[in-house]
């Protein structure tokens, strides 16, 4: 995996440093497991705690233990790079759920509320649309821009459905047709 950008996430865990790497190919962050364990457990021996937890998860056949990767991350102690256990965003949340600590409770409650929101949206998709609109508003977009964006999404969905109904199946075929539309339009 190619390390594209080294990011330090400090606000996620109340100002504590959590080393992370952005992978632009997979469009995901990879977080240092040791840093997360250290913050959540306040253990002076976070590495030992993680090894014991990893063994326990392995015995329980947890997918989490199989998704651990290693990347070279800079040590805050000596500035050198060392292979460090890392997990992607989805798996780091699974790890947080697995750690018995009072500090994990706010994360667990937040994840539970997100899960409930998504289930509610399955039964009432309009809620997802309202959530999307609210997100755009929070990012500072105008109501006119949001309306145009929603219309363009609907138009794109209609167009891709027509293409699919006429035999287009592969992503690159959609890309070719999209490029042709833009080429003619411009």
CSV table of C-alpha atoms in Angstrom, one decimal:
chain,number,residue,atom,x,y,z
A,1,UNK,CA,0.0,0.0,0.0
A,2,UNK,CA,1.3,3.4,-0.9
A,3,UNK,CA,1.5,6.0,1.9
A,4,UNK,CA,0.3,9.2,0.3
A,5,UNK,CA,-0.2,11.7,3.2
A,6,UNK,CA,0.8,11.3,6.8
A,7,UNK,CA,-1.9,12.9,9.0
A,8,UNK,CA,-2.0,13.4,12.7
A,9,UNK,CA,-5.5,13.2,14.2
A,10,UNK,CA,-5.5,15.1,17.5
A,11,UNK,CA,-9.1,16.2,18.1
A,12,UNK,CA,-10.7,12.8,17.6
A,13,UNK,CA,-9.5,11.6,21.0
A,14,UNK,CA,-9.7,14.7,23.2
A,15,UNK,CA,-6.4,16.2,21.9
A,16,UNK,CA,-4.4,13.0,22.2
A,17,UNK,CA,-2.2,12.2,19.2
A,18,UNK,CA,-3.5,9.3,17.0
A,19,UNK,CA,-1.2,8.7,14.1
A,20,UNK,CA,-2.9,8.0,10.8
A,21,UNK,CA,-2.1,7.6,7.1
A,22,UNK,CA,-4.4,8.6,4.2
A,23,UNK,CA,-4.4,6.0,1.4
A,24,UNK,CA,-5.7,7.8,-1.7
A,25,UNK,CA,-6.1,4.5,-3.7
A,26,UNK,CA,-8.5,3.1,-1.1
A,27,UNK,CA,-9.8,6.5,0.0
A,28,UNK,CA,-9.5,5.7,3.6
A,29,UNK,CA,-7.5,6.4,6.7
A,30,UNK,CA,-5.4,3.9,8.5
A,31,UNK,CA,-5.0,4.5,12.3
A,32,UNK,CA,-2.4,3.4,14.7
A,33,UNK,CA,-3.9,0.7,16.9
A,34,UNK,CA,-1.4,1.3,19.7
A,35,UNK,CA,-2.3,5.0,19.9
A,36,UNK,CA,-6.0,4.2,20.1
A,37,UNK,CA,-5.5,1.5,22.7
A,38,UNK,CA,-3.2,3.8,24.8
A,39,UNK,CA,-5.8,6.6,24.8
A,40,UNK,CA,-8.8,4.4,25.5
A,41,UNK,CA,-7.3,2.3,28.2
A,42,UNK,CA,-4.7,4.7,29.7
A,43,UNK,CA,-2.5,1.6,29.9
A,44,UNK,CA,1.2,2.3,30.3
A,45,UNK,CA,1.7,-0.9,28.3
A,46,UNK,CA,-0.7,-0.4,25.4
A,47,UNK,CA,1.3,-2.8,23.1
A,48,UNK,CA,0.9,-5.6,25.6
A,49,UNK,CA,-2.8,-4.8,26.1
A,50,UNK,CA,-3.3,-4.9,22.3
A,51,UNK,CA,-1.5,-8.2,21.9
A,52,UNK,CA,-3.8,-9.8,24.6
A,53,UNK,CA,-6.9,-8.3,23.0
A,54,UNK,CA,-5.8,-9.5,19.5
A,55,UNK,CA,-5.3,-13.0,20.9
A,56,UNK,CA,-8.8,-12.9,22.4
A,57,UNK,CA,-10.4,-11.6,19.2
A,58,UNK,CA,-8.6,-14.3,17.2
A,59,UNK,CA,-10.0,-17.0,19.5
A,60,UNK,CA,-13.5,-15.5,19.0
A,61,UNK,CA,-12.9,-15.6,15.2
A,62,UNK,CA,-13.3,-11.9,15.0
A,63,UNK,CA,-12.7,-10.5,11.5
A,64,UNK,CA,-10.9,-7.6,13.2
A,65,UNK,CA,-7.8,-9.6,14.0
A,66,UNK,CA,-7.6,-10.6,10.3
A,67,UNK,CA,-7.8,-7.0,9.0
A,68,UNK,CA,-4.7,-5.7,10.9
A,69,UNK,CA,-2.1,-4.3,8.6
A,70,UNK,CA,1.3,-2.7,9.3
A,71,UNK,CA,2.7,0.5,8.1
A,72,UNK,CA,5.9,2.4,9.0
A,73,UNK,CA,4.8,5.3,11.3
A,74,UNK,CA,7.0,7.9,12.9
A,75,UNK,CA,7.6,7.3,16.6
A,76,UNK,CA,7.0,10.3,18.9
A,77,UNK,CA,9.9,9.2,21.1
A,78,UNK,CA,12.8,9.1,18.7
A,79,UNK,CA,11.4,10.3,15.4
A,80,UNK,CA,12.3,7.1,13.6
A,81,UNK,CA,9.8,5.0,11.6
A,82,UNK,CA,8.7,1.7,12.9
A,83,UNK,CA,6.3,-0.9,11.6
A,84,UNK,CA,3.0,-0.3,13.5
A,85,UNK,CA,-0.3,-2.2,13.6
A,86,UNK,CA,-3.0,-0.2,11.8
A,87,UNK,CA,-6.7,-0.5,11.0
A,88,UNK,CA,-8.9,1.3,8.5
A,89,UNK,CA,-11.7,3.5,9.6
A,90,UNK,CA,-14.4,0.8,9.8
A,91,UNK,CA,-12.1,-1.6,11.7
A,92,UNK,CA,-10.9,1.1,14.1
A,93,UNK,CA,-14.5,1.6,15.2
A,94,UNK,CA,-14.9,-2.1,15.6
A,95,UNK,CA,-11.8,-2.1,17.8
A,96,UNK,CA,-13.3,0.7,19.9
A,97,UNK,CA,-16.4,-1.4,20.4
A,98,UNK,CA,-14.2,-4.3,21.6
A,99,UNK,CA,-12.3,-2.3,24.2
A,100,UNK,CA,-13.9,-2.4,27.7
A,101,UNK,CA,-13.3,1.1,28.9
A,102,UNK,CA,-15.5,4.0,30.2
A,103,UNK,CA,-13.8,6.1,27.5
A,104,UNK,CA,-15.3,4.0,24.7
A,105,UNK,CA,-18.9,4.6,25.9
A,106,UNK,CA,-19.4,7.9,24.0
A,107,UNK,CA,-18.1,6.3,20.8
A,108,UNK,CA,-20.4,3.3,21.3
A,109,UNK,CA,-23.4,5.5,21.9
A,110,UNK,CA,-22.5,7.6,18.8
A,111,UNK,CA,-22.1,4.5,16.6
A,112,UNK,CA,-25.5,3.1,17.9
A,113,UNK,CA,-27.2,6.4,17.0
A,114,UNK,CA,-25.7,6.3,13.5
A,115,UNK,CA,-26.9,2.7,13.1
A,116,UNK,CA,-30.4,3.7,14.2
A,117,UNK,CA,-30.4,6.6,11.7
A,118,UNK,CA,-29.4,4.3,8.8
A,119,UNK,CA,-32.1,1.7,9.7
A,120,UNK,CA,-34.7,4.5,10.0
A,121,UNK,CA,-33.6,5.6,6.5
A,122,UNK,CA,-34.2,2.1,5.1
A,123,UNK,CA,-37.8,2.4,6.1
A,124,UNK,CA,-38.2,6.0,5.2
A,125,UNK,CA,-35.7,7.1,2.5
A,126,UNK,CA,-36.8,10.7,2.7
A,127,UNK,CA,-34.9,10.9,6.0
A,128,UNK,CA,-31.7,10.2,4.1
A,129,UNK,CA,-32.5,13.0,1.7
A,130,UNK,CA,-33.1,15.5,4.6
A,131,UNK,CA,-29.9,14.4,6.2
A,132,UNK,CA,-28.0,15.0,3.0
A,133,UNK,CA,-29.6,18.5,2.6
A,134,UNK,CA,-28.7,19.3,6.2
A,135,UNK,CA,-25.1,18.2,5.6
A,136,UNK,CA,-24.8,20.5,2.5
A,137,UNK,CA,-26.3,23.4,4.6
A,138,UNK,CA,-23.8,22.7,7.4
A,139,UNK,CA,-21.0,22.9,4.7
A,140,UNK,CA,-22.2,26.4,3.7
A,141,UNK,CA,-23.9,25.6,0.4
A,142,UNK,CA,-26.8,27.8,-0.7
A,143,UNK,CA,-30.4,26.4,-1.1
A,144,UNK,CA,-30.1,27.1,-4.8
A,145,UNK,CA,-26.9,25.1,-5.1
A,146,UNK,CA,-28.4,22.2,-3.1
A,147,UNK,CA,-31.5,22.2,-5.3
A,148,UNK,CA,-29.3,22.1,-8.5
A,149,UNK,CA,-27.2,19.4,-7.0
A,150,UNK,CA,-30.2,17.2,-6.2
A,151,UNK,CA,-31.6,17.7,-9.7
A,152,UNK,CA,-28.3,16.8,-11.3
A,153,UNK,CA,-28.1,13.6,-9.2
A,154,UNK,CA,-31.6,12.6,-10.3
A,155,UNK,CA,-30.7,13.4,-13.9
A,156,UNK,CA,-27.5,11.4,-13.7
A,157,UNK,CA,-29.4,8.4,-12.2
A,158,UNK,CA,-32.0,8.5,-15.1
A,159,UNK,CA,-29.2,8.6,-17.7
A,160,UNK,CA,-27.2,5.7,-16.2
A,161,UNK,CA,-30.4,3.7,-15.9
A,162,UNK,CA,-31.0,4.2,-19.7
A,163,UNK,CA,-27.4,3.2,-20.4
A,164,UNK,CA,-27.8,0.1,-18.2
A,165,UNK,CA,-31.1,-0.9,-19.9
A,166,UNK,CA,-29.2,-0.7,-23.2
A,167,UNK,CA,-26.4,-3.0,-22.2
A,168,UNK,CA,-23.7,-0.8,-20.5
A,169,UNK,CA,-22.3,-2.8,-17.6
A,170,UNK,CA,-18.7,-1.9,-16.8
A,171,UNK,CA,-17.6,1.2,-15.0
A,172,UNK,CA,-15.2,2.2,-17.7
A,173,UNK,CA,-18.0,2.1,-20.3
A,174,UNK,CA,-19.9,4.6,-18.1
A,175,UNK,CA,-16.7,6.7,-18.0
A,176,UNK,CA,-16.3,6.7,-21.8
A,177,UNK,CA,-19.9,7.8,-22.3
A,178,UNK,CA,-19.6,10.5,-19.7
A,179,UNK,CA,-16.4,11.8,-21.3
A,180,UNK,CA,-18.2,11.9,-24.7
A,181,UNK,CA,-21.1,14.0,-23.2
A,182,UNK,CA,-18.6,16.4,-21.7
A,183,UNK,CA,-16.5,16.6,-24.8
A,184,UNK,CA,-19.5,17.5,-27.0
A,185,UNK,CA,-20.9,19.8,-24.3
A,186,UNK,CA,-17.7,21.8,-24.0
